[in-house]
Short mmCIF file of C-alpha atoms and ligand atoms in Angstrom, two decimals:
data_model
loop_
_atom_site.label_atom_id
_atom_site.label_comp_id
_atom_site.label_asym_id
_atom_site.label_seq_id
_atom_site.Cartn_x
_atom_site.Cartn_y
_atom_site.Cartn_z
CA UNK A 28 74.41 123.05 79.24
CA UNK A 29 77.32 125.45 79.57
CA UNK A 30 78.52 127.12 76.42
CA UNK A 31 82.03 125.92 75.68
CA UNK A 32 84.72 128.39 74.85
CA UNK A 33 87.32 127.54 72.24
CA UNK A 34 89.83 126.99 75.06
CA UNK A 35 87.68 124.38 76.76
CA UNK A 36 87.11 122.60 73.45
CA UNK A 37 90.83 122.50 72.74
CA UNK A 38 91.62 121.29 76.26
CA UNK A 39 88.93 118.63 76.09
CA UNK A 40 90.51 117.44 72.86
CA UNK A 41 93.85 117.23 74.68
CA UNK A 42 92.26 115.31 77.55
CA UNK A 43 90.85 112.81 75.09
CA UNK A 44 93.99 112.53 73.04
CA UNK A 45 96.40 112.28 75.94
CA UNK A 46 95.48 108.88 77.30
CA UNK A 47 98.69 106.93 77.16
CA UNK A 48 100.22 106.63 80.61
CA UNK A 49 103.58 105.27 79.47
CA UNK A 50 103.89 107.92 76.80
CA UNK A 51 103.40 110.66 79.40
CA UNK A 52 105.72 109.11 81.96
CA UNK A 53 108.50 109.01 79.42
CA UNK A 54 108.52 112.84 79.38
CA UNK A 55 107.93 113.46 83.06
CA UNK A 56 110.21 115.71 85.04
CA UNK A 57 109.22 115.66 88.69
CA UNK A 58 106.28 117.80 89.61
CA UNK A 59 106.48 119.34 93.10
CA UNK A 60 103.39 117.68 94.58
CA UNK A 61 102.94 115.22 97.48
CA UNK A 62 101.51 112.66 96.94
CA UNK A 63 103.10 112.39 93.50
CA UNK A 64 100.48 112.26 90.71
CA UNK A 65 100.11 109.18 88.56
CA UNK A 66 101.41 110.98 85.49
CA UNK A 67 102.66 114.51 85.05
CA UNK A 68 104.01 116.04 81.88
CA UNK A 69 105.74 119.29 82.84
CA UNK A 70 106.59 121.80 80.09
CA UNK A 71 108.85 124.85 80.09
CA UNK A 72 107.21 128.03 81.23
CA UNK A 73 104.45 129.28 83.47
CA UNK A 74 100.94 130.57 83.38
CA UNK A 75 100.79 133.87 85.30
CA UNK A 76 97.56 134.31 87.19
CA UNK A 77 95.77 137.67 86.77
CA UNK A 78 95.56 140.22 89.59
CA UNK A 79 92.17 138.83 90.51
CA UNK A 80 91.98 135.09 89.96
CA UNK A 81 88.66 133.99 88.47
CA UNK A 82 87.52 130.46 89.22
CA UNK A 83 84.92 129.24 86.79
CA UNK A 84 82.48 126.92 88.59
CA UNK A 85 78.89 126.30 87.58
CA UNK A 86 77.44 123.12 89.04
CA UNK A 87 77.40 122.31 92.80
CA UNK A 88 80.43 119.98 92.71
CA UNK A 89 82.45 122.62 90.92
CA UNK A 90 81.30 125.38 93.25
CA UNK A 91 82.11 123.38 96.36
CA UNK A 92 85.63 122.57 95.10
CA UNK A 93 86.05 126.24 94.05
CA UNK A 94 85.19 127.40 97.58
CA UNK A 95 88.30 125.59 98.90
CA UNK A 96 90.40 127.38 96.31
CA UNK A 97 88.93 130.72 97.32
CA UNK A 98 89.85 129.98 100.96
CA UNK A 99 93.34 129.03 99.89
CA UNK A 100 93.89 132.21 97.86
CA UNK A 101 92.52 134.29 100.71
CA UNK A 102 95.13 132.82 103.10
CA UNK A 103 97.74 133.68 100.46
CA UNK A 104 96.34 137.24 100.15
CA UNK A 105 95.66 136.69 96.46
CA UNK A 106 92.35 138.23 95.31
CA UNK A 107 90.11 135.52 93.85
CA UNK A 108 86.43 135.07 93.02
CA UNK A 109 84.10 132.39 91.68
CA UNK A 110 82.54 133.19 88.31
CA UNK A 111 79.81 131.43 86.38
CA UNK A 112 81.43 132.15 83.01
CA UNK A 113 82.37 129.10 81.00
CA UNK A 114 86.02 129.94 81.44
CA UNK A 115 88.11 131.48 84.21
CA UNK A 116 91.78 131.75 85.03
CA UNK A 117 91.09 128.40 86.70
CA UNK A 118 88.16 126.39 85.34
CA UNK A 119 86.70 123.46 87.26
CA UNK A 120 84.75 121.04 85.11
CA UNK A 121 82.94 117.96 86.31
CA UNK A 122 81.03 117.12 83.14
CA UNK A 123 83.65 114.91 81.52
CA UNK A 124 82.36 111.54 80.34
CA UNK A 125 83.39 108.47 82.36
CA UNK A 126 84.69 106.97 79.11
CA UNK A 127 87.31 109.69 78.97
CA UNK A 128 88.15 109.84 82.67
CA UNK A 129 87.12 106.98 85.00
CA UNK A 130 85.36 107.78 88.28
CA UNK A 131 87.67 109.43 90.84
CA UNK A 132 90.25 110.59 88.29
CA UNK A 133 91.10 114.18 87.65
CA UNK A 134 93.03 115.72 84.88
CA UNK A 135 94.69 119.10 85.07
CA UNK A 136 95.88 120.99 82.04
CA UNK A 137 97.81 124.22 82.53
CA UNK A 138 98.68 126.15 79.40
CA UNK A 139 99.44 129.80 78.75
CA UNK A 140 95.70 130.65 78.76
CA UNK A 141 94.85 129.20 82.15
CA UNK A 142 94.24 126.16 84.30
CA UNK A 143 91.57 123.54 83.61
CA UNK A 144 90.74 120.78 86.05
CA UNK A 145 88.42 118.04 84.85
CA UNK A 146 86.84 115.18 86.71
CA UNK A 147 83.78 113.00 86.58
CA UNK A 148 83.42 113.12 90.37
CA UNK A 149 83.31 115.70 93.15
CA UNK A 150 86.24 113.98 94.88
CA UNK A 151 88.33 114.13 91.71
CA UNK A 152 87.75 117.88 91.42
CA UNK A 153 88.56 118.30 95.10
CA UNK A 154 91.87 116.45 94.66
CA UNK A 155 92.67 118.49 91.56
CA UNK A 156 92.14 121.60 93.64
CA UNK A 157 94.52 120.27 96.33
CA UNK A 158 97.14 119.72 93.65
CA UNK A 159 96.86 123.22 92.19
CA UNK A 160 97.34 124.68 95.70
CA UNK A 161 100.72 122.97 95.80
CA UNK A 162 101.71 124.27 92.36
CA UNK A 163 101.24 127.99 93.03
CA UNK A 164 104.53 129.88 93.07
CA UNK A 165 105.26 133.52 93.90
CA UNK A 166 107.66 135.55 91.85
CA UNK A 167 107.93 139.08 93.24
CA UNK A 168 104.43 140.45 92.67
CA UNK A 169 103.26 137.71 90.29
CA UNK A 170 101.56 134.44 91.08
CA UNK A 171 102.26 131.65 88.63
CA UNK A 172 101.87 127.93 88.01
CA UNK A 173 104.01 125.67 85.80
CA UNK A 174 102.69 124.57 82.41
CA UNK A 175 101.80 120.91 82.61
CA UNK A 176 99.31 118.12 82.15
CA UNK A 177 98.49 115.81 85.06
CA UNK A 178 96.35 112.69 85.15
CA UNK A 179 95.80 111.42 88.63
CA UNK A 180 93.82 108.95 90.71
CA UNK A 181 94.36 107.04 93.97
CA UNK A 182 96.03 103.64 94.27
CA UNK A 183 94.02 102.56 97.34
CA UNK A 184 90.47 103.22 98.50
CA UNK A 185 91.42 103.32 102.23
CA UNK A 186 93.95 106.07 102.86
CA UNK A 187 93.78 106.45 106.59
CA UNK A 188 94.99 108.27 109.65
CA UNK A 189 93.81 107.41 113.13
CA UNK A 190 93.72 109.48 116.31
CA UNK A 191 93.30 108.26 119.89
CA UNK A 192 91.31 110.96 121.71
CA UNK A 193 90.96 108.84 124.87
CA UNK A 194 94.40 108.72 126.44
CA UNK A 195 94.43 112.44 125.78
CA UNK A 196 91.48 114.48 124.59
CA UNK A 197 91.67 116.95 121.69
CA UNK A 198 89.18 119.74 121.01
CA UNK A 199 86.87 119.86 118.00
CA UNK A 200 88.85 122.70 116.40
CA UNK A 201 91.94 120.53 116.38
CA UNK A 202 90.05 117.55 114.97
CA UNK A 203 88.96 119.81 112.10
CA UNK A 204 92.52 120.96 111.54
CA UNK A 205 93.68 117.32 111.53
CA UNK A 206 91.02 116.61 108.89
CA UNK A 207 92.03 119.66 106.82
CA UNK A 208 95.63 118.50 106.65
CA UNK A 209 94.58 114.93 105.86
CA UNK A 210 92.38 116.13 103.01
CA UNK A 211 95.14 118.27 101.56
CA UNK A 212 97.34 115.19 101.30
CA UNK A 213 94.46 113.20 99.79
CA UNK A 214 93.72 110.93 102.75
CA UNK A 215 90.07 109.85 102.78
CA UNK A 216 89.55 107.91 106.04
CA UNK A 217 89.75 109.25 109.59
CA UNK A 218 89.65 106.51 112.22
CA UNK A 219 88.40 108.22 115.39
CA UNK A 220 89.31 106.10 118.44
CA UNK A 221 86.54 107.19 120.82
CA UNK A 222 86.46 104.76 123.75
CA UNK A 223 89.17 103.35 126.00
CA UNK A 224 90.12 102.25 129.50
CA UNK A 225 91.18 105.82 130.27
CA UNK A 226 88.09 107.64 129.00
CA UNK A 227 84.85 107.43 127.01
CA UNK A 228 84.66 110.35 124.59
CA UNK A 229 81.36 110.13 122.70
CA UNK A 230 78.04 111.32 124.11
CA UNK A 231 75.50 108.49 124.24
CA UNK A 232 72.14 109.93 125.23
CA UNK A 233 70.72 106.66 126.51
CA UNK A 234 73.59 106.25 128.99
CA UNK A 235 74.23 109.60 130.75
CA UNK A 236 76.74 108.09 133.17
CA UNK A 237 79.10 107.67 130.21
CA UNK A 238 79.28 111.47 130.16
CA UNK A 239 79.18 112.01 133.94
CA UNK A 240 81.57 109.25 134.98
CA UNK A 241 83.24 107.39 132.11
CA UNK A 242 84.52 110.55 130.38
CA UNK A 243 86.82 111.33 133.33
CA UNK A 244 89.71 109.73 135.19
CA UNK A 245 90.95 110.82 138.55
CA UNK A 246 94.57 111.37 137.52
CA UNK A 247 97.22 110.48 134.95
CA UNK A 248 100.61 108.77 135.00
CA UNK A 249 103.60 111.11 134.88
CA UNK A 250 106.51 110.10 132.63
CA UNK A 251 106.95 106.78 130.87
CA UNK A 252 105.23 103.59 131.99
CA UNK A 253 108.64 102.00 132.50
CA UNK A 254 109.72 104.70 134.99
CA UNK A 255 109.47 103.14 138.47
CA UNK A 256 107.84 103.73 140.84
CA UNK A 257 104.78 105.05 138.97
CA UNK A 258 103.91 108.67 139.81
CA UNK A 259 100.60 110.39 139.14
CA UNK A 260 99.68 114.03 138.64
CA UNK A 261 96.65 114.10 140.97
CA UNK A 262 94.62 116.04 138.34
CA UNK A 263 91.15 114.95 137.29
CA UNK A 264 91.22 114.70 133.48
CA UNK A 265 88.61 114.17 130.79
CA UNK A 266 86.12 115.41 128.26
CA UNK A 267 83.86 114.13 125.52
CA UNK A 268 82.32 115.20 122.23
CA UNK A 269 78.62 116.01 122.25
CA UNK A 270 76.50 114.50 119.50
CA UNK A 271 76.09 117.99 118.02
CA UNK A 272 79.88 118.37 117.85
CA UNK A 273 80.21 114.95 116.27
CA UNK A 274 77.63 115.81 113.60
CA UNK A 275 79.53 118.99 112.87
CA UNK A 276 82.82 117.11 112.49
CA UNK A 277 81.24 114.40 110.30
CA UNK A 278 79.77 117.07 107.99
CA UNK A 279 83.09 118.94 107.94
CA UNK A 280 84.91 115.75 106.97
CA UNK A 281 82.36 114.90 104.28
CA UNK A 282 82.88 118.25 102.56
CA UNK A 283 86.55 117.28 102.39
CA UNK A 284 85.83 113.78 101.03
CA UNK A 285 86.83 112.10 104.28
CA UNK A 286 84.83 109.29 105.82
CA UNK A 287 85.04 108.96 109.59
CA UNK A 288 85.27 105.44 110.99
CA UNK A 289 84.30 105.60 114.67
CA UNK A 290 85.81 103.03 117.02
CA UNK A 291 83.83 101.73 119.97
CA UNK A 292 86.12 99.26 121.75
CA UNK A 293 84.83 95.85 122.83
CA UNK A 294 85.13 93.50 124.63
CA UNK A 295 88.42 94.84 126.05
CA UNK A 296 89.70 98.37 126.71
CA UNK A 297 86.38 98.95 128.47
CA UNK A 298 87.33 100.13 131.98
CA UNK A 299 85.92 103.65 131.58
CA UNK A 300 82.54 102.27 130.48
CA UNK A 301 82.63 99.78 133.37
CA UNK A 302 83.37 102.58 135.85
CA UNK A 303 79.97 104.04 134.89
CA UNK A 304 78.07 100.75 134.45
CA UNK A 305 79.86 98.20 136.67
CA UNK A 306 77.09 95.65 136.19
CA UNK A 307 78.49 95.06 132.66
CA UNK A 308 81.73 93.55 134.00
CA UNK A 309 82.14 89.93 135.12
CA UNK A 310 82.80 90.80 138.79
CA UNK A 311 80.38 93.74 139.07
CA UNK A 312 83.16 96.08 140.15
CA UNK A 313 83.64 98.67 141.47
CA UNK A 314 85.85 99.89 138.62
CA UNK A 315 87.71 103.11 137.88
CA UNK A 316 88.76 104.63 134.56
CA UNK A 317 92.44 103.74 134.17
CA UNK A 318 95.09 106.22 135.25
CA UNK A 319 97.91 104.05 133.89
CA UNK A 320 98.50 102.84 130.33
CA UNK A 321 98.39 99.20 129.28
CA UNK A 322 95.99 96.29 129.08
CA UNK A 323 93.54 95.55 131.90
CA UNK A 324 91.87 92.33 132.97
CA UNK A 325 88.44 93.87 133.55
CA UNK A 326 86.51 93.75 130.28
CA UNK A 327 82.85 93.53 129.20
CA UNK A 328 81.23 90.31 130.43
CA UNK A 329 80.45 88.11 127.44
CA UNK A 330 77.98 86.04 129.44
CA UNK A 331 75.44 88.68 130.40
CA UNK A 332 72.73 89.66 127.93
CA UNK A 333 72.82 93.17 129.39
CA UNK A 334 76.29 93.70 127.88
CA UNK A 335 74.92 93.10 124.39
CA UNK A 336 71.87 95.27 125.02
CA UNK A 337 74.14 98.10 126.18
CA UNK A 338 76.50 97.83 123.21
CA UNK A 339 73.65 97.51 120.71
CA UNK A 340 72.02 100.63 122.12
CA UNK A 341 75.35 102.44 121.95
CA UNK A 342 75.84 101.34 118.34
CA UNK A 343 72.33 102.51 117.44
CA UNK A 344 73.34 106.04 118.39
CA UNK A 345 76.77 105.70 116.77
CA UNK A 346 75.17 104.59 113.49
CA UNK A 347 72.90 107.62 113.38
CA UNK A 348 75.92 109.90 113.83
CA UNK A 349 78.35 108.26 111.41
CA UNK A 350 77.04 107.50 107.92
CA UNK A 351 80.14 105.61 106.67
CA UNK A 352 79.93 101.92 105.80
CA UNK A 353 82.41 100.71 108.46
CA UNK A 354 82.08 100.71 112.25
CA UNK A 355 85.27 99.73 114.14
CA UNK A 356 84.63 97.57 117.21
CA UNK A 357 88.22 97.24 118.43
CA UNK A 358 88.59 93.62 119.51
CA UNK A 359 92.28 93.95 120.44
CA UNK A 360 94.04 93.09 123.67
CA UNK A 361 91.19 91.44 125.54
CA UNK A 362 92.58 89.33 128.42
CA UNK A 363 90.52 86.25 129.16
CA UNK A 364 91.21 86.01 132.93
CA UNK A 365 87.82 87.37 134.05
CA UNK A 366 85.86 85.27 131.55
CA UNK A 367 87.64 82.11 132.80
CA UNK A 368 86.44 82.80 136.35
CA UNK A 369 82.95 84.09 135.48
CA UNK A 370 79.93 81.80 135.86
CA UNK A 371 77.98 83.79 133.25
CA UNK A 372 80.76 83.61 130.68
CA UNK A 373 81.32 79.89 131.30
CA UNK A 374 77.60 79.24 130.97
CA UNK A 375 77.55 81.11 127.65
CA UNK A 376 80.44 78.97 126.40
CA UNK A 377 78.57 75.81 127.35
CA UNK A 378 75.24 76.77 125.83
CA UNK A 379 76.88 78.05 122.63
CA UNK A 380 79.24 75.04 122.36
CA UNK A 381 82.37 77.21 122.48
CA UNK A 382 85.65 75.37 123.06
CA UNK A 383 87.57 78.17 124.79
CA UNK A 384 87.58 81.87 125.64
CA UNK A 385 88.96 82.77 122.20
CA UNK A 386 85.83 81.27 120.72
CA UNK A 387 83.84 83.30 123.23
CA UNK A 388 85.50 86.46 121.92
CA UNK A 389 84.68 85.32 118.39
CA UNK A 390 81.03 84.75 119.47
CA UNK A 391 81.02 88.33 120.85
CA UNK A 392 82.32 89.90 117.66
CA UNK A 393 80.12 87.75 115.41
CA UNK A 394 77.07 88.87 117.37
CA UNK A 395 78.02 92.50 116.91
CA UNK A 396 78.69 91.90 113.23
CA UNK A 397 75.20 90.48 112.74
CA UNK A 398 73.78 93.50 114.50
CA UNK A 399 75.72 95.93 112.33
CA UNK A 400 75.07 94.05 109.08
CA UNK A 401 71.33 94.04 109.78
CA UNK A 402 71.58 97.83 109.91
CA UNK A 403 73.47 98.05 106.64
CA UNK A 404 76.92 98.53 108.16
CA UNK A 405 80.15 96.55 108.02
CA UNK A 406 82.33 95.60 110.97
CA UNK A 407 86.06 96.19 111.09
CA UNK A 408 88.31 95.19 113.99
CA UNK A 409 91.95 94.80 115.01
CA UNK A 410 93.60 91.55 113.95
CA UNK A 411 92.83 89.75 117.23
CA UNK A 412 89.33 89.24 115.80
CA UNK A 413 90.89 86.41 113.77
CA UNK A 414 91.44 84.42 116.97
CA UNK A 415 88.71 81.89 117.69
CA UNK A 416 87.29 82.35 114.16
CA UNK A 417 86.70 85.47 112.10
CA UNK A 418 83.18 86.89 111.82
CA UNK A 419 81.87 85.98 108.33
CA UNK A 420 82.13 89.39 106.64
CA UNK A 421 84.44 91.28 108.97
CA UNK A 422 87.29 93.44 107.71
CA UNK A 423 90.59 93.24 109.57
CA UNK A 424 92.97 96.01 110.55
CA UNK A 425 96.38 94.38 110.76
CA UNK A 426 98.45 96.01 113.49
CA UNK A 427 100.60 93.23 115.02
CA UNK A 428 102.67 93.08 111.83
CA UNK A 429 101.21 91.88 108.55
CA UNK A 430 100.39 88.26 109.38
CA UNK A 431 96.80 88.96 110.43
CA UNK A 432 96.21 90.94 107.27
CA UNK A 433 97.70 88.21 105.10
CA UNK A 434 95.60 85.49 106.76
CA UNK A 435 92.43 87.58 106.42
CA UNK A 436 93.03 88.39 102.74
CA UNK A 437 93.77 84.71 102.04
CA UNK A 438 90.42 83.89 103.65
CA UNK A 439 88.66 86.44 101.42
CA UNK A 440 88.24 89.26 103.98
CA UNK A 441 88.96 92.91 103.38
CA UNK A 442 92.06 94.26 105.10
CA UNK A 443 93.58 97.56 106.11
CA UNK A 444 97.30 97.40 106.78
CA UNK A 445 98.55 99.39 109.78
CA UNK A 446 101.50 97.37 111.07
CA UNK A 447 103.20 98.64 114.21
CA UNK A 448 106.68 98.25 112.75
CA UNK A 449 106.12 101.06 110.22
CA UNK A 450 102.78 102.81 110.68
CA UNK A 451 102.57 103.56 114.40
CA UNK A 452 103.16 107.30 114.56
CA UNK A 453 103.33 107.18 118.36
CA UNK A 454 106.68 105.42 117.88
CA UNK A 455 109.98 107.30 117.78
CA UNK A 456 110.98 108.91 114.50
CA UNK A 457 114.55 109.79 115.47
CA UNK A 458 117.13 109.00 118.12
CA UNK A 459 115.19 108.78 121.43
CA UNK A 460 117.97 110.83 123.07
CA UNK A 461 116.78 113.86 121.10
CA UNK A 462 113.05 113.19 121.02
CA UNK A 463 110.19 113.78 123.41
CA UNK A 464 109.22 110.66 125.38
CA UNK A 465 107.34 108.28 123.10
CA UNK A 466 105.78 104.84 123.40
CA UNK A 467 108.90 103.12 122.05
CA UNK A 468 109.63 101.56 118.66
CA UNK A 469 111.33 103.21 115.74
CA UNK A 470 109.46 104.39 112.65
CA UNK A 471 111.54 107.07 110.93
CA UNK A 472 110.27 108.82 107.82
CA UNK A 473 112.23 106.58 105.45
CA UNK A 474 110.72 103.43 106.94
CA UNK A 475 107.21 104.82 106.50
CA UNK A 476 108.00 105.75 102.90
CA UNK A 477 109.33 102.24 102.21
CA UNK A 478 106.22 100.53 103.54
CA UNK A 479 104.40 98.51 100.87
CA UNK A 480 100.77 97.70 101.78
CA UNK A 481 100.52 94.68 99.45
CA UNK A 482 102.45 91.81 101.05
CA UNK A 483 104.48 89.69 98.63
CA UNK A 484 102.79 86.56 100.05
CA UNK A 485 99.45 87.39 98.39
CA UNK A 486 98.43 86.17 94.95
CA UNK A 487 96.55 88.30 92.42
CA UNK A 488 93.11 87.46 93.77
CA UNK A 489 94.05 87.78 97.45
CA UNK A 490 95.72 91.15 97.03
CA UNK A 491 92.45 92.64 95.81
CA UNK A 492 91.24 92.40 99.42
CA UNK A 493 93.79 94.95 100.63
CA UNK A 494 91.76 98.14 100.88
CA UNK A 495 94.77 100.26 101.75
CA UNK A 496 96.80 101.37 104.73
CA UNK A 497 96.56 103.60 107.76
CA UNK A 498 98.83 105.12 110.39
CA UNK A 499 97.78 105.04 114.03
CA UNK A 500 98.40 107.81 116.54
CA UNK A 501 98.04 106.56 120.11
CA UNK A 502 98.28 109.38 122.60
CA UNK A 503 99.53 108.00 125.92
CA UNK A 504 102.58 110.24 125.60
CA UNK A 505 101.01 112.92 123.37
CA UNK A 506 99.15 115.53 125.38
CA UNK A 507 98.80 118.51 123.06
CA UNK A 508 97.72 119.26 119.49
CA UNK A 509 101.23 120.55 118.77
CA UNK A 510 102.72 117.25 119.85
CA UNK A 511 100.24 115.32 117.66
CA UNK A 512 101.40 117.39 114.68
CA UNK A 513 105.03 116.76 115.59
CA UNK A 514 104.44 113.00 115.54
CA UNK A 515 102.32 112.98 112.36
CA UNK A 516 104.15 115.40 110.04
CA UNK A 517 106.05 114.77 107.88
CA UNK A 518 105.47 111.01 108.35
CA UNK A 519 101.92 111.40 107.03
CA UNK A 520 103.38 112.85 103.81
CA UNK A 521 105.33 109.63 103.28
CA UNK A 522 102.22 107.55 103.93
CA UNK A 523 100.15 109.77 101.63
CA UNK A 524 102.45 108.84 98.78
CA UNK A 525 102.39 105.14 99.73
CA UNK A 526 98.60 104.98 99.57
CA UNK A 527 97.93 107.36 96.68
CA UNK A 528 100.76 107.13 94.15
CA UNK A 529 101.50 104.13 91.93
CA UNK A 530 104.09 101.82 93.45
CA UNK A 531 106.37 102.28 90.44
CA UNK A 532 106.42 106.07 90.99
CA UNK A 533 107.60 105.75 94.58
CA UNK A 534 111.14 107.09 94.85
CA UNK A 535 112.78 108.19 98.10
CA UNK A 536 115.24 110.63 96.46
CA UNK A 537 112.40 112.33 94.59
CA UNK A 538 110.28 112.49 97.75
CA UNK A 539 113.16 114.13 99.62
CA UNK A 540 113.51 116.80 96.91
CA UNK A 541 109.77 117.55 97.22
CA UNK A 542 109.79 117.87 101.03
CA UNK A 543 111.07 121.48 101.40
CA UNK A 544 108.10 122.87 99.48
CA UNK A 545 105.78 121.05 101.92
CA UNK A 546 107.77 122.36 104.90
CA UNK A 547 107.06 125.84 103.60
CA UNK A 548 103.35 125.06 103.26
CA UNK A 549 103.20 123.46 106.72
CA UNK A 550 104.94 126.52 108.17
CA UNK A 551 102.40 128.81 106.52
CA UNK A 552 99.72 126.86 108.34
CA UNK A 553 101.75 126.89 111.58
CA UNK A 554 101.89 123.10 111.68
CA UNK A 555 104.37 121.94 114.31
CA UNK A 556 106.04 119.37 112.04
CA UNK A 557 109.36 117.69 112.78
CA UNK A 558 112.20 118.42 110.41
CA UNK A 559 114.23 115.24 109.81
CA UNK A 560 118.01 115.60 109.94
CA UNK A 561 120.12 115.47 106.77
CA UNK A 562 121.26 111.99 107.81
CA UNK A 563 117.70 110.77 108.08
CA UNK A 564 117.06 111.92 104.51
CA UNK A 565 119.96 109.97 102.95
C1 ACM B 616 96.49 98.36 119.22
O1 ACM B 616 97.52 99.02 119.02
N1 ACM B 616 96.25 97.83 120.42
C2 ACM B 616 95.51 98.15 118.18
ZN1 ZN B 617 81.56 87.31 132.47
#
């Protein structure tokens, strides 16, 4: 047991005594943090950090959170070191009783003696550390932080960002950078969209042709889909992540309290897989990985047993790589034309007593759900998985508006809200005249900030099924890491506040006043964010 200094004892007393949320909010000037903490009581004055910052960290959770702070100070050229003394200029403490601070909370107390961050969990300490990074100010040669008390915890358990690495492929180093930025803004779920018509991006050892053939397309559309006639660049394009790289990314994310949800698309968006294994399609091919964007009629055959064997074998490898509870199986945009004309699919419908092809899709997803559940995992899919009957325990990601999410929550299924009208970050964020070519749509920063994940239509019990919200980043028109950052920041800052901060704290004018500080931080990290115009911030 660590010996407690007088300072720690006094601060612990404060932590215990300072439990009333409303009392704290009544005093709260705005603290310059995104996402805004649950409560913050800012006082006059600053704590000036010493020439060498000491970070007191003793147990493994504290030491791992402290390591992120050391990295941060090193990028800021501020000397800092971890110490095992019971007190430092910044003390990280994870021994607080759950009766004082519930799981996942952190409390930060900054007084004239130093900074103390308390939590009962490693994630709480990690989030406290992210907050202190945003509080550091530089005043000539001194480094200081405002005196304050913060109590903080997340509103939702699913705080997500997605990235499509199939339409365009992004290197591991960029995926790590994407994860770093997510973690700093307290996101905890990275939805990695790994398979598509235009490319298969995850190594599956049992099926080497996925690497040799499905990971590549012969060329790519130039310009927007609506530009006629279609023109292509004539350049072979592709790539994939090896299993070793995926393990590295999963471990990297875990250290940052981010769970990766891999997506393996089925039964649609499967052309790349079919180009390698044409026997899994209804017609037997030949097929080619798509060079155009859109939705394609050739999908996995739902009649052949070999399709299920293939996908189960793929999922076996996916499960060993990704330890999170959810596996995303897509399920969106699966045309039924091939199934209607396929003797195998029609036979399956007859033997299973399925009334139409929607029920056949439901059969497909239910079969995959059983497979995943038997291996201790949960299935999540896009809202089309409601059509033809929802698999018994499936979670739904609502993208075609909120209706799918509402219907699923009313039926007692978990839901992640990611409606296209607000949370598609491949959509325009400003006047298309002044923006790089994008998919379409219009999701400016203010619209993202105004998005409320709990639909008014849900009653108290139903709303408990909303796990949270997520923004999706489809990359048909996004070819480079810099362009991804341009589309995601600062919109991800708005979403961070939507999914972390209490609804009653959400305030556009306050958010706008806190943006410039984040611009400065994003610039320090050379993030290619988009600066909204003054008009867009009104
Ligand atoms: C989707 O945007 N097709 C999920
Ligand atoms: Zn078929």
